[in-house]
Coordinates of C-alpha atoms and ligand atoms in Angstrom, one line a residue:
M182 CA -63.4 -37.1 -285.1
S183 CA -61.5 -33.9 -284.4
A184 CA -58.1 -33.1 -286.4
T185 CA -56.2 -33.4 -283.4
H186 CA -57.2 -37.0 -282.4
T187 CA -56.9 -38.3 -286.2
L188 CA -53.8 -37.3 -287.1
A189 CA -52.5 -38.5 -282.5
R190 CA -54.1 -41.9 -284.0
T191 CA -52.0 -41.7 -287.3
A192 CA -49.3 -40.5 -285.6
T193 CA -50.0 -43.9 -283.4
A194 CA -50.5 -46.8 -286.2
A195 CA -47.5 -44.8 -288.3
L196 CA -45.4 -45.9 -284.4
L197 CA -46.5 -49.3 -283.6
A198 CA -45.5 -50.4 -287.5
C199 CA -42.4 -49.0 -287.2
V200 CA -42.1 -50.9 -283.6
A201 CA -43.5 -53.9 -286.0
L202 CA -40.2 -53.6 -288.6
G203 CA -38.4 -53.3 -285.9
A204 CA -39.0 -56.5 -283.5
N205 CA -39.1 -58.1 -287.4
A206 CA -35.4 -56.3 -287.8
Q207 CA -34.1 -58.0 -285.0
A208 CA -35.8 -61.6 -285.4
T209 CA -34.2 -61.9 -288.9
G210 CA -30.9 -59.8 -289.0
P211 CA -27.8 -61.2 -287.6
I212 CA -27.6 -62.5 -284.2
K213 CA -24.4 -60.2 -282.5
V214 CA -21.7 -63.0 -281.3
G215 CA -19.2 -61.5 -279.1
L216 CA -15.8 -63.2 -278.8
M217 CA -14.1 -62.7 -275.6
L218 CA -11.0 -64.3 -276.1
P219 CA -7.1 -64.0 -275.2
Y220 CA -5.2 -63.4 -278.2
S221 CA -2.4 -62.3 -276.8
G222 CA -0.4 -63.5 -273.3
T223 CA 0.6 -67.2 -273.1
Y224 CA -3.3 -68.5 -273.9
A225 CA -3.4 -66.3 -277.1
S226 CA -2.6 -69.7 -279.4
L227 CA -5.2 -71.7 -277.9
G228 CA -8.0 -67.9 -278.1
N229 CA -7.0 -68.4 -281.9
M230 CA -7.8 -71.3 -282.5
I231 CA -11.2 -71.7 -281.1
E232 CA -12.6 -68.7 -282.9
S233 CA -11.1 -70.6 -286.0
G234 CA -13.5 -73.8 -284.9
F235 CA -15.9 -71.8 -284.6
K236 CA -16.0 -69.5 -287.6
L237 CA -15.5 -73.0 -289.2
Y238 CA -18.6 -74.5 -288.2
V239 CA -20.6 -72.0 -288.8
Q240 CA -19.0 -71.9 -292.6
E241 CA -20.5 -75.5 -293.1
Q242 CA -23.4 -74.2 -292.4
G243 CA -23.5 -71.5 -295.2
G244 CA -22.2 -68.6 -292.5
K245 CA -26.1 -68.8 -290.8
L246 CA -27.1 -70.6 -288.0
G247 CA -30.3 -71.2 -287.7
G248 CA -31.4 -70.1 -290.0
R249 CA -29.8 -66.6 -289.7
E250 CA -26.4 -64.6 -290.0
I251 CA -24.1 -63.8 -286.8
Q252 CA -22.4 -60.5 -286.9
Y253 CA -18.5 -61.3 -284.7
F254 CA -18.0 -58.4 -281.6
K255 CA -14.3 -59.7 -281.0
V256 CA -12.7 -59.0 -277.5
D257 CA -9.1 -59.5 -275.8
D258 CA -9.2 -60.7 -272.3
E259 CA -6.3 -61.4 -271.9
S260 CA -6.1 -64.4 -269.6
E261 CA -6.1 -61.5 -266.9
P262 CA -9.3 -62.0 -264.1
S263 CA -8.5 -57.7 -263.3
K264 CA -9.8 -56.9 -266.1
A265 CA -12.8 -59.2 -266.8
T266 CA -15.8 -57.4 -265.7
D267 CA -14.9 -54.8 -267.6
N268 CA -13.9 -56.4 -270.7
V269 CA -17.3 -58.5 -270.8
N270 CA -19.2 -55.9 -270.4
K271 CA -18.1 -54.5 -273.4
L272 CA -19.8 -56.6 -275.6
I273 CA -23.0 -57.2 -273.2
K274 CA -23.3 -53.1 -272.5
R275 CA -21.5 -51.2 -275.9
D276 CA -22.0 -53.7 -278.1
Q277 CA -25.5 -55.4 -276.8
V278 CA -24.4 -58.9 -277.6
E279 CA -27.0 -61.7 -277.9
V280 CA -24.2 -64.6 -276.7
L281 CA -20.7 -65.0 -275.4
V282 CA -18.5 -67.2 -275.9
G283 CA -15.8 -67.5 -273.9
T284 CA -13.1 -68.1 -272.2
V285 CA -10.1 -70.0 -271.7
H286 CA -8.6 -68.6 -268.1
S287 CA -10.8 -70.1 -265.7
G288 CA -10.4 -66.5 -263.2
V289 CA -11.9 -65.0 -266.7
A290 CA -15.1 -67.1 -267.4
L291 CA -15.7 -66.8 -263.6
A292 CA -16.4 -62.8 -264.0
M293 CA -18.3 -63.8 -267.8
A294 CA -20.3 -65.9 -265.8
K295 CA -21.6 -64.1 -263.2
A296 CA -21.4 -61.3 -266.0
A297 CA -24.0 -63.6 -267.9
K298 CA -26.0 -64.4 -265.1
D299 CA -26.7 -60.4 -264.3
S300 CA -28.0 -60.2 -266.9
K301 CA -29.4 -63.1 -268.3
T302 CA -26.8 -63.0 -271.8
L303 CA -26.2 -66.8 -273.4
L304 CA -23.0 -67.9 -272.2
I305 CA -21.1 -70.7 -274.3
I306 CA -17.5 -71.4 -272.9
P307 CA -15.0 -73.1 -275.2
N308 CA -12.2 -74.0 -272.7
A309 CA -12.7 -72.8 -269.1
G310 CA -12.8 -75.6 -266.3
A311 CA -12.8 -73.3 -263.5
D312 CA -15.5 -76.0 -262.0
A313 CA -17.9 -74.0 -260.5
I314 CA -19.5 -73.0 -263.5
T315 CA -21.3 -75.8 -263.3
G316 CA -21.2 -76.3 -259.5
A317 CA -22.0 -73.5 -257.6
M318 CA -23.3 -71.2 -260.6
C319 CA -25.1 -73.0 -262.9
A320 CA -28.1 -71.2 -265.0
P321 CA -30.1 -72.4 -268.0
N322 CA -28.5 -69.9 -269.9
I323 CA -24.8 -71.5 -269.2
V324 CA -23.4 -74.2 -271.3
R325 CA -19.6 -75.4 -271.6
S326 CA -18.3 -77.8 -274.5
S327 CA -14.9 -78.6 -273.2
F328 CA -14.4 -79.6 -270.1
S329 CA -14.6 -79.1 -265.7
N330 CA -11.0 -78.9 -264.5
W331 CA -11.5 -81.9 -262.6
Q332 CA -12.3 -84.2 -265.4
P333 CA -8.9 -84.5 -267.4
G334 CA -7.2 -84.9 -263.9
Y335 CA -9.2 -87.7 -262.0
A336 CA -9.1 -90.0 -265.8
M337 CA -4.9 -89.1 -265.4
G338 CA -4.6 -89.9 -261.2
V339 CA -6.7 -93.0 -262.0
V340 CA -4.6 -94.0 -264.7
A341 CA -1.5 -93.5 -262.5
G342 CA -2.8 -95.7 -260.0
Q343 CA -3.4 -98.5 -262.9
K344 CA 0.4 -98.2 -262.9
G345 CA 1.3 -98.5 -259.5
V346 CA 1.8 -95.1 -259.4
K347 CA 2.3 -94.5 -255.5
R348 CA 3.9 -90.8 -254.4
A349 CA 3.3 -88.7 -257.0
M350 CA 4.0 -84.6 -256.2
T351 CA 1.9 -82.6 -258.4
L352 CA 3.1 -79.0 -259.9
T353 CA 0.6 -76.4 -261.9
W354 CA 0.1 -72.5 -261.6
N355 CA -1.3 -70.9 -258.6
Y356 CA -5.4 -70.7 -259.4
A357 CA -8.5 -72.5 -259.9
A358 CA -8.3 -74.7 -263.2
G359 CA -4.0 -75.3 -261.7
A360 CA -6.0 -76.2 -258.6
E361 CA -9.2 -77.9 -259.5
S362 CA -6.9 -80.1 -261.8
V363 CA -4.9 -81.2 -258.9
K364 CA -7.9 -81.8 -256.6
G365 CA -9.2 -84.3 -259.4
F366 CA -5.9 -86.1 -259.9
T367 CA -5.1 -86.6 -256.1
Q368 CA -8.8 -88.6 -256.1
G369 CA -8.5 -90.2 -258.8
L370 CA -4.4 -91.9 -258.0
E371 CA -6.4 -92.0 -253.7
K372 CA -8.6 -94.7 -255.4
G373 CA -6.1 -96.8 -256.5
G374 CA -3.9 -96.5 -253.7
G375 CA -1.4 -94.0 -254.5
K376 CA -1.1 -90.1 -253.1
V377 CA 0.1 -87.0 -253.1
I378 CA 3.4 -86.0 -250.7
K379 CA 3.5 -82.5 -252.1
D380 CA 2.0 -79.9 -254.1
L381 CA 4.2 -77.8 -255.2
N382 CA 2.5 -74.1 -257.6
L383 CA 4.0 -71.5 -259.2
P384 CA 1.4 -67.2 -259.9
F385 CA 0.4 -67.9 -263.3
P386 CA 0.7 -66.8 -265.8
N387 CA 5.1 -67.1 -264.8
V388 CA 7.2 -69.8 -265.8
E389 CA 10.6 -70.0 -263.7
F390 CA 10.9 -73.6 -262.8
Q391 CA 14.0 -74.5 -262.0
A392 CA 13.8 -74.2 -258.1
L393 CA 10.6 -76.5 -258.0
L394 CA 12.2 -78.7 -260.9
T395 CA 14.8 -79.3 -257.7
E396 CA 13.2 -79.8 -255.2
I397 CA 11.8 -83.3 -257.3
A398 CA 14.2 -84.3 -258.0
A399 CA 15.5 -83.9 -253.8
Q400 CA 11.9 -85.1 -252.4
K401 CA 11.6 -88.1 -256.1
P402 CA 7.9 -88.8 -256.5
D403 CA 6.8 -92.4 -257.9
A404 CA 5.7 -89.5 -260.3
V405 CA 4.7 -86.2 -261.6
Y406 CA 1.3 -84.6 -262.5
S407 CA 0.6 -80.7 -264.4
F408 CA -1.4 -78.6 -264.5
F409 CA 0.5 -75.6 -267.4
A410 CA -0.7 -74.9 -271.1
G411 CA 0.3 -72.9 -274.1
G412 CA 3.5 -70.6 -273.6
G413 CA 3.6 -72.5 -270.6
A414 CA 3.1 -75.4 -271.3
V415 CA 5.8 -75.4 -274.1
K416 CA 9.1 -75.0 -271.0
F417 CA 7.4 -76.2 -269.0
V418 CA 8.2 -79.8 -270.9
K419 CA 10.7 -78.4 -272.1
D420 CA 12.9 -77.7 -269.6
Y421 CA 11.7 -80.6 -267.7
A422 CA 13.8 -82.8 -270.2
A423 CA 16.5 -80.3 -269.7
A424 CA 16.9 -81.3 -266.2
G425 CA 17.3 -84.2 -267.4
L426 CA 14.0 -85.8 -265.0
N427 CA 11.9 -87.1 -267.9
K428 CA 14.3 -90.1 -268.0
T429 CA 13.4 -91.0 -264.6
I430 CA 10.4 -89.5 -263.0
P431 CA 7.0 -89.5 -265.9
L432 CA 5.7 -86.4 -266.2
Y433 CA 2.3 -86.6 -266.3
G434 CA -0.6 -84.3 -266.7
P435 CA -4.1 -83.2 -268.1
G436 CA -3.6 -82.9 -272.3
F437 CA -4.3 -79.6 -272.2
L438 CA 0.1 -80.3 -270.9
T439 CA 1.4 -81.6 -274.5
D440 CA -1.8 -80.1 -277.3
G441 CA -1.2 -77.1 -279.9
T442 CA 2.3 -77.4 -278.0
L443 CA 4.3 -80.8 -279.7
E444 CA 5.6 -78.5 -282.6
A445 CA 7.3 -76.7 -280.1
Q446 CA 7.6 -79.1 -277.8
G447 CA 10.4 -81.7 -280.1
A448 CA 11.8 -84.2 -278.5
A449 CA 11.2 -83.3 -274.5
A450 CA 7.3 -84.3 -275.1
Q451 CA 7.8 -87.5 -277.4
G452 CA 6.4 -90.7 -274.8
M453 CA 4.8 -88.3 -272.7
L454 CA 1.2 -89.6 -271.1
T455 CA -1.8 -87.1 -270.5
T456 CA -5.5 -87.9 -271.2
L457 CA -8.0 -85.8 -272.3
H458 CA -11.3 -85.8 -274.3
Y459 CA -9.7 -85.7 -277.5
A460 CA -7.1 -87.4 -279.8
D461 CA -5.5 -85.9 -282.8
N462 CA -5.8 -89.5 -284.4
L463 CA -9.2 -91.2 -283.5
D464 CA -10.0 -92.8 -287.3
T465 CA -13.3 -92.2 -287.4
P466 CA -15.0 -90.1 -290.9
R467 CA -16.3 -86.8 -288.4
N468 CA -12.7 -86.6 -287.1
N469 CA -10.8 -87.3 -290.4
N470 CA -13.4 -84.7 -291.5
F471 CA -13.2 -82.7 -289.5
R472 CA -9.0 -82.1 -289.7
K473 CA -8.9 -81.8 -293.1
A474 CA -11.7 -79.0 -293.4
F475 CA -9.5 -77.3 -290.6
A476 CA -6.2 -78.0 -292.3
I477 CA -7.8 -76.8 -295.4
A478 CA -9.1 -73.3 -293.9
Y479 CA -6.3 -72.5 -291.8
K480 CA -3.3 -74.4 -293.3
A481 CA -2.9 -75.3 -290.1
Q482 CA -3.5 -78.9 -287.5
A483 CA -6.8 -78.2 -285.9
D484 CA -6.1 -79.0 -281.9
V485 CA -8.7 -79.6 -279.0
Y486 CA -9.1 -75.7 -278.4
A487 CA -10.0 -76.3 -282.2
V488 CA -12.3 -78.7 -281.2
Q489 CA -13.9 -77.6 -278.7
G490 CA -14.2 -73.9 -280.1
Y491 CA -16.6 -76.3 -282.8
D492 CA -18.9 -77.5 -280.7
A493 CA -19.2 -74.1 -278.8
A494 CA -21.0 -72.6 -282.4
Q495 CA -22.9 -76.7 -282.8
I496 CA -24.9 -76.1 -279.4
L497 CA -25.9 -72.2 -280.6
G498 CA -26.6 -74.1 -283.8
A499 CA -28.7 -76.6 -281.7
G500 CA -30.5 -74.0 -279.6
L501 CA -31.2 -71.8 -283.1
K502 CA -32.8 -75.0 -285.4
A503 CA -35.2 -75.1 -282.1
V504 CA -36.4 -72.0 -282.6
N505 CA -35.7 -70.8 -286.2
G506 CA -33.2 -67.8 -284.7
D507 CA -36.0 -66.7 -282.6
L508 CA -33.5 -66.1 -279.3
T509 CA -37.1 -64.6 -277.7
K510 CA -38.7 -68.1 -277.2
R511 CA -35.1 -68.3 -274.4
E512 CA -36.2 -70.8 -272.5
A513 CA -36.4 -73.9 -276.6
L514 CA -33.7 -72.7 -276.8
T515 CA -31.8 -72.8 -273.6
T516 CA -34.0 -76.5 -272.8
A517 CA -32.8 -77.9 -276.8
M518 CA -29.0 -76.5 -275.9
H519 CA -28.2 -78.2 -272.4
K520 CA -30.4 -81.6 -274.7
T521 CA -28.4 -82.2 -278.0
V522 CA -26.4 -84.8 -278.2
V523 CA -23.5 -83.1 -279.5
D524 CA -21.4 -84.7 -283.0
S525 CA -18.0 -83.7 -282.1
P526 CA -14.2 -85.7 -283.8
R527 CA -13.7 -86.1 -280.2
G528 CA -16.5 -88.5 -280.5
K529 CA -20.3 -87.8 -279.7
F530 CA -20.9 -86.9 -276.6
S531 CA -24.0 -85.2 -274.2
I532 CA -24.7 -82.3 -271.9
S533 CA -25.2 -82.6 -268.0
P534 CA -28.1 -80.9 -266.9
A535 CA -25.4 -78.5 -264.9
G536 CA -24.3 -77.8 -268.7
N537 CA -21.1 -79.4 -268.6
P538 CA -20.4 -82.5 -271.3
V539 CA -20.3 -86.2 -270.3
Q540 CA -17.1 -87.6 -272.6
D541 CA -14.5 -89.6 -272.4
M542 CA -11.4 -89.4 -271.6
Y543 CA -9.2 -90.9 -273.0
L544 CA -5.3 -91.9 -272.7
R545 CA -3.5 -89.8 -275.6
E546 CA 0.5 -91.0 -275.6
V547 CA 2.8 -88.7 -278.0
K548 CA 4.7 -89.2 -280.6
G549 CA 5.8 -87.1 -283.6
N550 CA 4.1 -84.0 -283.3
N551 CA 0.7 -85.4 -282.3
N552 CA -1.2 -86.8 -279.5
E553 CA -2.4 -90.1 -280.0
F554 CA -5.5 -92.3 -278.3
R555 CA -3.9 -95.6 -277.4
S556 CA -7.4 -96.2 -274.5
I557 CA -10.4 -94.7 -272.8
A558 CA -9.1 -94.3 -269.5
V559 CA -12.9 -93.5 -268.1
K560 CA -16.0 -93.8 -270.2
A561 CA -18.9 -91.5 -270.1
L562 CA -17.0 -88.7 -267.2
A563 CA -19.8 -86.8 -265.9
D564 CA -17.9 -84.1 -263.5
P565 CA -19.7 -83.8 -260.5
A566 CA -21.5 -80.8 -260.1
T567 CA -20.8 -79.9 -256.6
G568 CA -23.8 -76.9 -255.3
C569 CA -25.6 -77.5 -258.7
S570 CA -28.7 -76.5 -258.1
M571 CA -31.0 -76.3 -260.7
Ligands
BEZ849 C1 -8.3 -72.5 -267.2 O1 -8.5 -71.5 -266.6 O2 -8.8 -73.8 -267.3 C2 -7.9 -73.4 -268.3 C3 -6.4 -72.6 -269.2 C4 -5.8 -73.4 -270.3 C5 -6.6 -75.3 -270.6 C6 -7.5 -75.8 -270.1 C7 -7.8 -74.4 -268.8

């Protein structure tokens, strides 16, 4: 064998050893998780609660999921759909994250889901309810730990129908979450013999409600159904009460209207009824322990967004456990994420084939700073997953 040949063989062997080492380091080093959430604007508090919930679960597992440490990368998506593709690519292409967690706003999440599908990056959605993500856009690498916009809306419609509401008006922000929430409410209400006489809306994230409240006062419906969240929900509930409407026309909504907002809403929110997959005072060891741990870690009370962040980490943890942290075992990983039964502070829930929680919808009533459980409005509600073929 020539000297050149021997040299070439040695170099190849050295290269192969390096590649093997690299691959090994990759399989045992930290997993890169990209948090794309709103850290500014009307949904900023929601983003922070999701991050806190996610990190709490990871900390409870000793800082590791599937035996691997987690390295976080963060992008503030500002709840701005026009920047969403650039923002998600900062995580996918620049930071090369292996898992995406986000986001709150449905319009931003739709762009994230498209980028995740195109790049085959794992995506766990800890809030945004855009129906299409677990409908026509469904994919094995996408799972939601929260809800579809249709779910709490439908449950509130059922409750309103049971309460004898015949003529309702709706008022929301004009984007996917508002429109889909109203669609769910309308379906539930119509089942009970009521109908929506008028839909009102304003652009996200505007909070100039006066003209719309004047129109509601003039129409005198039996009830109003509204989707708002975060800072916008605080202002809306206060304006509704300041206009005196809460005395004569009950204000209903999905629980986002009063979740994480009660200290700021104060008297204006007392007695309000909403539907959601979580209630603060669920008296189970799982919820009590979670709330205690959250309060100790963050000196704050947990809300539904913290629960959804916590459960997003649980879903990722279930997938990683099944493959011992080896992300190259894609099918086993995504199958385990879909098949897991999540032991959530909200109560145990399964995940539909389309990747959305199948869960109880609770009727809650505001008392002090809590959304208190009243009853199960709809048991084990599954989103219709329209258009999903997987
Ligand atoms: C959404 O855009 O899907 C959404 C935002 C805040 C609360 C709930 C849903």
